[in-house]
């Protein structure tokens, strides 16, 4: 082997071999009688100069330790343990440390013994080389094998023999591909077989390093191993090619550890990225097949899919639902999560045992790991390998446990989110209008699109509120934030707006009252003005609102807004405008007054109220959104429902937004003049009789004679009160709409109220009688005074 060539030659005789060492023969008096060429080279004396002189001339008596004690000879080298380490004197007077061995020569006549000496450093170098060779042959974990020029195995070390699992004599002379008949290279860019690789090395002298070879060694036929191999050509001292050497180191454990780490990294990227129980369950099957198992199934407790708290202990009777299944062969690669087919396992199966015990179960090539969150059992994950695959070892069981633990945390998070989202959606559905009322004032269409953000629920709302006098209140609002808190806040605001609207407040007064309540709520939850907000601080501060009132009799619309976007108004010709409505501050900020805008809307006008989620998005600014909305709404012939769909299709093409979206479309109507009768009467006692006659004739004209008696009594009582307690002319109006409306207006601002009169009282019963006769009644105020109104239901035939 050329790698071991030195000036001592290529053999293995060592520096103390008599053919190359310093050899000295002495007689019984330690006189030199024999001197070799090696001794001449080492000590510098020629034979004629030293023969006949005492041994002490160059070798002082007794062993002399070297200046730096050498380390003990590497084991195992027992043949050198008896060597003496001496200080020798050369002919030129210099010293050298030598190792000396002596051998007696019995029966040799005058010659009594022979001494063999060499420099200590040469001996140590030789010992190291021998130890290295011995270690490579017997102790190295690297498998070494030598193949001759015909690629037949001629020698191997102990590690290689251990891999094969048989004595070397039984497989000597075999070719490499005969030892690993099912082996294969994992790396690319080289010949495909062991024989082809070694043939290339023989022919070209080009070595191959770090080739990854996978196969099942005869010593462990049930487990695939991976080796890192190197191949290089062997030449003798004369340069002749004698064969190929193979180095092979088993990196199976390292390879499996790397794969496990890579699997965990991949799991970290995929598992837990979605707040959906089924999607999370599918992620572990995607990660695990085929890298870890040939088939993986995930079964969850049905209650987990509904967001409920899982069972606190393992039970085989817990109903399971299959939510994901994946196989390496693609058969039944994935079951749709919507199928959610029930799963039952027979008694004694690995899954049944895992459910009963609450722990993992390993049964040959099947590994069942429970999905646990705290003390709760969420379901099972089953890993299955093919019959030809290796069973799960301890490290792989630990890996499966870690994967399932990560999945369990994510599933439980998704379950908690599902529960909160179901509750939030249910709350929001209850808080939003269940069904918009039918009114004679407007035609309606609406859309509500919750955000697809983390919670899926937000604080946008809209409402349509029937008001007295056939009027209608229109409202749209937006609460900052998402989730239960925003939905609850939205519900409080909507309820408050509805209550204020029923009190017939005009838009400015309504928003002012609402602003005061929001500011007061923020102060209370923040611990006072400027106080720190808690973890559950109200989010109403910054909420926006738009409120409008449309009167179908006068076709007048009054509107005001608190930081909200103005509505879009489309006239019957299709021209779109966004009224210059004063913005006002968002609710809760205070400090600035609200202003209203009153405009007359022709019959058939379109009024669009919306939140910013409709017109504002990441890919375009709000001006672009308003232009697009105006273009869609400009189609005056399209039905309202179609316009809603087209607006969402244009502005929210993906069906999901980063913010909630509310859209309310209103097309105005007008009450025909034949449905309204108005009179102005002086504030005199005779006005009560006059109004009875006028009401009776009008009801007869409308064919409502059945309501004449009640209407005469109601109208006369209200006019009498106006004459007695108010001033100025009295306005009386009858409106035939979905009910019969009777309104009496005067210039007074005192609030009428019911009272219980005593038996001796001459008055005070009028308003009480009115309240008993009508379906509803109320009072609304204006700058010129007040109006008391009543509603009566039509007879059944009507």
PDB file of C-alpha atoms in Angstrom, residues 496-683:
ATOM      1  CA  UNK A 496     -80.428  52.691  21.475  1.00  0.00           C
ATOM      2  CA  UNK A 497     -80.916  54.186  17.992  1.00  0.00           C
ATOM      3  CA  UNK A 498     -84.201  52.301  17.620  1.00  0.00           C
ATOM      4  CA  UNK A 499     -85.399  53.559  21.006  1.00  0.00           C
ATOM      5  CA  UNK A 500     -84.488  57.162  20.201  1.00  0.00           C
ATOM      6  CA  UNK A 501     -86.074  56.886  16.764  1.00  0.00           C
ATOM      7  CA  UNK A 502     -89.346  55.656  18.277  1.00  0.00           C
ATOM      8  CA  UNK A 503     -89.350  58.873  20.305  1.00  0.00           C
ATOM      9  CA  UNK A 504     -89.543  60.717  16.951  1.00  0.00           C
ATOM     10  CA  UNK A 505     -86.236  62.502  17.451  1.00  0.00           C
ATOM     11  CA  UNK A 506     -84.863  64.283  14.438  1.00  0.00           C
ATOM     12  CA  UNK A 507     -81.466  63.034  13.135  1.00  0.00           C
ATOM     13  CA  UNK A 508     -79.398  65.750  14.822  1.00  0.00           C
ATOM     14  CA  UNK A 509     -80.997  65.222  18.227  1.00  0.00           C
ATOM     15  CA  UNK A 510     -80.744  61.465  17.895  1.00  0.00           C
ATOM     16  CA  UNK A 511     -77.019  61.529  17.121  1.00  0.00           C
ATOM     17  CA  UNK A 512     -76.393  64.053  19.888  1.00  0.00           C
ATOM     18  CA  UNK A 513     -78.115  61.848  22.450  1.00  0.00           C
ATOM     19  CA  UNK A 514     -76.283  58.801  21.139  1.00  0.00           C
ATOM     20  CA  UNK A 515     -72.941  60.618  21.284  1.00  0.00           C
ATOM     21  CA  UNK A 516     -73.562  61.562  24.938  1.00  0.00           C
ATOM     22  CA  UNK A 517     -74.339  57.962  25.895  1.00  0.00           C
ATOM     23  CA  UNK A 518     -71.259  56.626  24.120  1.00  0.00           C
ATOM     24  CA  UNK A 519     -68.990  59.160  25.806  1.00  0.00           C
ATOM     25  CA  UNK A 520     -70.533  58.362  29.182  1.00  0.00           C
ATOM     26  CA  UNK A 521     -70.032  54.634  28.628  1.00  0.00           C
ATOM     27  CA  UNK A 522     -66.366  55.184  27.696  1.00  0.00           C
ATOM     28  CA  UNK A 523     -65.781  57.229  30.860  1.00  0.00           C
ATOM     29  CA  UNK A 524     -67.419  54.618  33.070  1.00  0.00           C
ATOM     30  CA  UNK A 525     -65.372  51.767  31.642  1.00  0.00           C
ATOM     31  CA  UNK A 526     -62.157  53.813  31.635  1.00  0.00           C
ATOM     32  CA  UNK A 527     -62.468  54.799  35.288  1.00  0.00           C
ATOM     33  CA  UNK A 528     -63.491  58.389  34.562  1.00  0.00           C
ATOM     34  CA  UNK A 529     -62.361  61.022  32.085  1.00  0.00           C
ATOM     35  CA  UNK A 530     -58.875  60.210  30.919  1.00  0.00           C
ATOM     36  CA  UNK A 531     -58.794  57.025  33.014  1.00  0.00           C
ATOM     37  CA  UNK A 532     -57.016  53.925  31.717  1.00  0.00           C
ATOM     38  CA  UNK A 533     -59.185  51.472  29.872  1.00  0.00           C
ATOM     39  CA  UNK A 534     -59.305  47.907  31.095  1.00  0.00           C
ATOM     40  CA  UNK A 535     -58.804  44.709  29.161  1.00  0.00           C
ATOM     41  CA  UNK A 536     -62.475  44.734  28.166  1.00  0.00           C
ATOM     42  CA  UNK A 537     -62.823  48.447  27.474  1.00  0.00           C
ATOM     43  CA  UNK A 538     -65.790  49.505  25.365  1.00  0.00           C
ATOM     44  CA  UNK A 539     -65.012  49.886  21.677  1.00  0.00           C
ATOM     45  CA  UNK A 540     -67.865  52.304  20.954  1.00  0.00           C
ATOM     46  CA  UNK A 541     -65.489  55.275  20.953  1.00  0.00           C
ATOM     47  CA  UNK A 542     -64.795  55.837  17.289  1.00  0.00           C
ATOM     48  CA  UNK A 543     -68.022  54.172  16.113  1.00  0.00           C
ATOM     49  CA  UNK A 544     -69.739  55.911  13.200  1.00  0.00           C
ATOM     50  CA  UNK A 545     -73.401  56.249  12.293  1.00  0.00           C
ATOM     51  CA  UNK A 546     -75.661  57.716   9.604  1.00  0.00           C
ATOM     52  CA  UNK A 547     -79.339  58.364  10.340  1.00  0.00           C
ATOM     53  CA  UNK A 548     -81.944  59.531   7.828  1.00  0.00           C
ATOM     54  CA  UNK A 549     -85.721  60.049   8.011  1.00  0.00           C
ATOM     55  CA  UNK A 550     -87.845  59.936   4.851  1.00  0.00           C
ATOM     56  CA  UNK A 551     -91.407  61.234   4.709  1.00  0.00           C
ATOM     57  CA  UNK A 552     -93.418  59.749   1.792  1.00  0.00           C
ATOM     58  CA  UNK A 553     -96.077  62.458   2.135  1.00  0.00           C
ATOM     59  CA  UNK A 554     -93.741  65.407   1.604  1.00  0.00           C
ATOM     60  CA  UNK A 555     -90.975  63.392  -0.115  1.00  0.00           C
ATOM     61  CA  UNK A 556     -88.528  65.188   2.180  1.00  0.00           C
ATOM     62  CA  UNK A 557     -85.490  63.351   3.558  1.00  0.00           C
ATOM     63  CA  UNK A 558     -83.570  64.660   6.555  1.00  0.00           C
ATOM     64  CA  UNK A 559     -80.188  63.086   7.333  1.00  0.00           C
ATOM     65  CA  UNK A 560     -77.201  63.535   9.623  1.00  0.00           C
ATOM     66  CA  UNK A 561     -74.004  61.569  10.153  1.00  0.00           C
ATOM     67  CA  UNK A 562     -71.441  60.990  12.882  1.00  0.00           C
ATOM     68  CA  UNK A 563     -68.142  60.389  11.113  1.00  0.00           C
ATOM     69  CA  UNK A 564     -69.779  58.016   8.635  1.00  0.00           C
ATOM     70  CA  UNK A 565     -69.590  58.018   4.851  1.00  0.00           C
ATOM     71  CA  UNK A 566     -72.380  60.005   3.159  1.00  0.00           C
ATOM     72  CA  UNK A 567     -75.061  58.053   1.304  1.00  0.00           C
ATOM     73  CA  UNK A 568     -75.269  57.718  -2.438  1.00  0.00           C
ATOM     74  CA  UNK A 569     -78.365  59.350  -3.980  1.00  0.00           C
ATOM     75  CA  UNK A 570     -79.475  58.337  -7.472  1.00  0.00           C
ATOM     76  CA  UNK A 571     -82.290  60.310  -9.111  1.00  0.00           C
ATOM     77  CA  UNK A 572     -84.859  58.638 -11.387  1.00  0.00           C
ATOM     78  CA  UNK A 573     -82.716  59.525 -14.416  1.00  0.00           C
ATOM     79  CA  UNK A 574     -79.754  57.527 -13.069  1.00  0.00           C
ATOM     80  CA  UNK A 575     -77.569  60.458 -12.029  1.00  0.00           C
ATOM     81  CA  UNK A 576     -75.489  59.639  -8.962  1.00  0.00           C
ATOM     82  CA  UNK A 577     -74.480  62.103  -6.270  1.00  0.00           C
ATOM     83  CA  UNK A 578     -72.961  61.949  -2.813  1.00  0.00           C
ATOM     84  CA  UNK A 579     -74.610  64.785  -0.851  1.00  0.00           C
ATOM     85  CA  UNK A 580     -72.395  67.329   0.829  1.00  0.00           C
ATOM     86  CA  UNK A 581     -73.592  66.206   4.236  1.00  0.00           C
ATOM     87  CA  UNK A 582     -71.584  67.629   7.179  1.00  0.00           C
ATOM     88  CA  UNK A 583     -69.475  64.773   8.531  1.00  0.00           C
ATOM     89  CA  UNK A 584     -69.732  65.353  12.271  1.00  0.00           C
ATOM     90  CA  UNK A 585     -67.357  63.636  14.707  1.00  0.00           C
ATOM     91  CA  UNK A 586     -67.423  59.870  15.358  1.00  0.00           C
ATOM     92  CA  UNK A 587     -69.539  58.866  18.315  1.00  0.00           C
ATOM     93  CA  UNK A 588     -68.049  59.389  21.745  1.00  0.00           C
ATOM     94  CA  UNK A 589     -65.578  62.112  20.846  1.00  0.00           C
ATOM     95  CA  UNK A 590     -67.862  65.043  21.598  1.00  0.00           C
ATOM     96  CA  UNK A 591     -66.960  68.701  21.281  1.00  0.00           C
ATOM     97  CA  UNK A 592     -68.511  69.326  17.862  1.00  0.00           C
ATOM     98  CA  UNK A 593     -72.201  69.692  16.966  1.00  0.00           C
ATOM     99  CA  UNK A 594     -73.978  67.560  14.405  1.00  0.00           C
ATOM    100  CA  UNK A 595     -75.660  69.134  11.397  1.00  0.00           C
ATOM    101  CA  UNK A 596     -78.422  67.826   9.199  1.00  0.00           C
ATOM    102  CA  UNK A 597     -79.240  68.133   5.532  1.00  0.00           C
ATOM    103  CA  UNK A 598     -82.807  68.197   4.224  1.00  0.00           C
ATOM    104  CA  UNK A 599     -83.507  67.399   0.614  1.00  0.00           C
ATOM    105  CA  UNK A 600     -86.503  66.524  -1.525  1.00  0.00           C
ATOM    106  CA  UNK A 601     -86.310  63.163  -3.266  1.00  0.00           C
ATOM    107  CA  UNK A 602     -88.356  62.585  -6.404  1.00  0.00           C
ATOM    108  CA  UNK A 603     -90.451  59.439  -6.469  1.00  0.00           C
ATOM    109  CA  UNK A 604     -88.271  56.506  -7.504  1.00  0.00           C
ATOM    110  CA  UNK A 605     -85.047  57.977  -6.164  1.00  0.00           C
ATOM    111  CA  UNK A 606     -82.480  55.504  -4.905  1.00  0.00           C
ATOM    112  CA  UNK A 607     -80.781  56.010  -1.560  1.00  0.00           C
ATOM    113  CA  UNK A 608     -77.760  53.800  -0.731  1.00  0.00           C
ATOM    114  CA  UNK A 609     -76.442  53.568   2.838  1.00  0.00           C
ATOM    115  CA  UNK A 610     -73.256  51.539   3.321  1.00  0.00           C
ATOM    116  CA  UNK A 611     -70.187  51.009   5.505  1.00  0.00           C
ATOM    117  CA  UNK A 612     -66.587  51.598   4.464  1.00  0.00           C
ATOM    118  CA  UNK A 613     -65.926  47.851   4.104  1.00  0.00           C
ATOM    119  CA  UNK A 614     -67.829  47.996   0.808  1.00  0.00           C
ATOM    120  CA  UNK A 615     -65.844  50.736  -0.904  1.00  0.00           C
ATOM    121  CA  UNK A 616     -62.443  50.583   0.800  1.00  0.00           C
ATOM    122  CA  UNK A 617     -59.974  47.734   0.247  1.00  0.00           C
ATOM    123  CA  UNK A 618     -56.233  47.045   0.236  1.00  0.00           C
ATOM    124  CA  UNK A 619     -56.020  47.041  -3.554  1.00  0.00           C
ATOM    125  CA  UNK A 620     -57.861  50.317  -4.169  1.00  0.00           C
ATOM    126  CA  UNK A 621     -58.634  53.587  -2.403  1.00  0.00           C
ATOM    127  CA  UNK A 622     -62.035  54.777  -1.256  1.00  0.00           C
ATOM    128  CA  UNK A 623     -62.524  57.124  -4.217  1.00  0.00           C
ATOM    129  CA  UNK A 624     -62.230  54.207  -6.617  1.00  0.00           C
ATOM    130  CA  UNK A 625     -64.748  52.273  -4.553  1.00  0.00           C
ATOM    131  CA  UNK A 626     -67.226  55.164  -4.535  1.00  0.00           C
ATOM    132  CA  UNK A 627     -66.889  55.568  -8.309  1.00  0.00           C
ATOM    133  CA  UNK A 628     -67.522  51.859  -8.842  1.00  0.00           C
ATOM    134  CA  UNK A 629     -70.539  51.915  -6.544  1.00  0.00           C
ATOM    135  CA  UNK A 630     -71.975  54.927  -8.340  1.00  0.00           C
ATOM    136  CA  UNK A 631     -71.549  53.225 -11.716  1.00  0.00           C
ATOM    137  CA  UNK A 632     -73.389  50.131 -10.513  1.00  0.00           C
ATOM    138  CA  UNK A 633     -76.233  52.071  -8.895  1.00  0.00           C
ATOM    139  CA  UNK A 634     -76.684  54.228 -11.988  1.00  0.00           C
ATOM    140  CA  UNK A 635     -78.631  51.441 -13.708  1.00  0.00           C
ATOM    141  CA  UNK A 636     -82.106  52.815 -12.908  1.00  0.00           C
ATOM    142  CA  UNK A 637     -83.937  49.874 -14.472  1.00  0.00           C
ATOM    143  CA  UNK A 638     -82.299  47.147 -12.379  1.00  0.00           C
ATOM    144  CA  UNK A 639     -84.184  45.713  -9.369  1.00  0.00           C
ATOM    145  CA  UNK A 640     -82.773  46.473  -5.944  1.00  0.00           C
ATOM    146  CA  UNK A 641     -81.794  42.867  -5.245  1.00  0.00           C
ATOM    147  CA  UNK A 642     -79.841  42.731  -8.491  1.00  0.00           C
ATOM    148  CA  UNK A 643     -78.102  46.009  -7.682  1.00  0.00           C
ATOM    149  CA  UNK A 644     -77.027  44.604  -4.289  1.00  0.00           C
ATOM    150  CA  UNK A 645     -75.539  41.528  -5.931  1.00  0.00           C
ATOM    151  CA  UNK A 646     -73.782  43.526  -8.613  1.00  0.00           C
ATOM    152  CA  UNK A 647     -72.323  45.954  -6.091  1.00  0.00           C
ATOM    153  CA  UNK A 648     -70.816  43.107  -4.057  1.00  0.00           C
ATOM    154  CA  UNK A 649     -69.583  41.352  -7.189  1.00  0.00           C
ATOM    155  CA  UNK A 650     -67.804  44.508  -8.370  1.00  0.00           C
ATOM    156  CA  UNK A 651     -66.430  45.693  -5.052  1.00  0.00           C
ATOM    157  CA  UNK A 652     -65.925  42.403  -3.200  1.00  0.00           C
ATOM    158  CA  UNK A 653     -65.227  39.906  -6.009  1.00  0.00           C
ATOM    159  CA  UNK A 654     -63.640  37.302  -3.725  1.00  0.00           C
ATOM    160  CA  UNK A 655     -66.626  37.295  -1.379  1.00  0.00           C
ATOM    161  CA  UNK A 656     -64.393  38.155   1.583  1.00  0.00           C
ATOM    162  CA  UNK A 657     -63.171  41.450   2.927  1.00  0.00           C
ATOM    163  CA  UNK A 658     -60.782  42.750   5.528  1.00  0.00           C
ATOM    164  CA  UNK A 659     -63.690  44.577   7.161  1.00  0.00           C
ATOM    165  CA  UNK A 660     -67.407  43.971   7.585  1.00  0.00           C
ATOM    166  CA  UNK A 661     -69.664  45.186   4.809  1.00  0.00           C
ATOM    167  CA  UNK A 662     -73.225  46.457   5.136  1.00  0.00           C
ATOM    168  CA  UNK A 663     -75.338  47.772   2.255  1.00  0.00           C
ATOM    169  CA  UNK A 664     -78.900  49.091   2.449  1.00  0.00           C
ATOM    170  CA  UNK A 665     -80.663  50.165  -0.760  1.00  0.00           C
ATOM    171  CA  UNK A 666     -83.863  52.221  -0.552  1.00  0.00           C
ATOM    172  CA  UNK A 667     -86.111  53.282  -3.471  1.00  0.00           C
ATOM    173  CA  UNK A 668     -88.512  56.019  -2.453  1.00  0.00           C
ATOM    174  CA  UNK A 669     -92.281  56.058  -2.832  1.00  0.00           C
ATOM    175  CA  UNK A 670     -94.890  58.770  -2.390  1.00  0.00           C
ATOM    176  CA  UNK A 671     -98.297  58.533  -0.750  1.00  0.00           C
ATOM    177  CA  UNK A 672    -100.973  59.583  -3.196  1.00  0.00           C
ATOM    178  CA  UNK A 673    -102.793  62.792  -2.351  1.00  0.00           C
ATOM    179  CA  UNK A 674    -105.994  60.776  -2.187  1.00  0.00           C
ATOM    180  CA  UNK A 675    -104.573  58.998   0.845  1.00  0.00           C
ATOM    181  CA  UNK A 676    -104.051  62.192   2.835  1.00  0.00           C
ATOM    182  CA  UNK A 677    -106.591  64.680   4.196  1.00  0.00           C
ATOM    183  CA  UNK A 678    -105.455  67.868   5.988  1.00  0.00           C
ATOM    184  CA  UNK A 679    -107.360  70.667   7.702  1.00  0.00           C
ATOM    185  CA  UNK A 680    -106.420  73.781   9.642  1.00  0.00           C
ATOM    186  CA  UNK A 681    -108.761  74.795  12.442  1.00  0.00           C
ATOM    187  CA  UNK A 682    -108.773  77.769  14.769  1.00  0.00           C
ATOM    188  CA  UNK A 683    -107.964  77.203  18.425  1.00  0.00           C
TER     189      UNK A 683
END
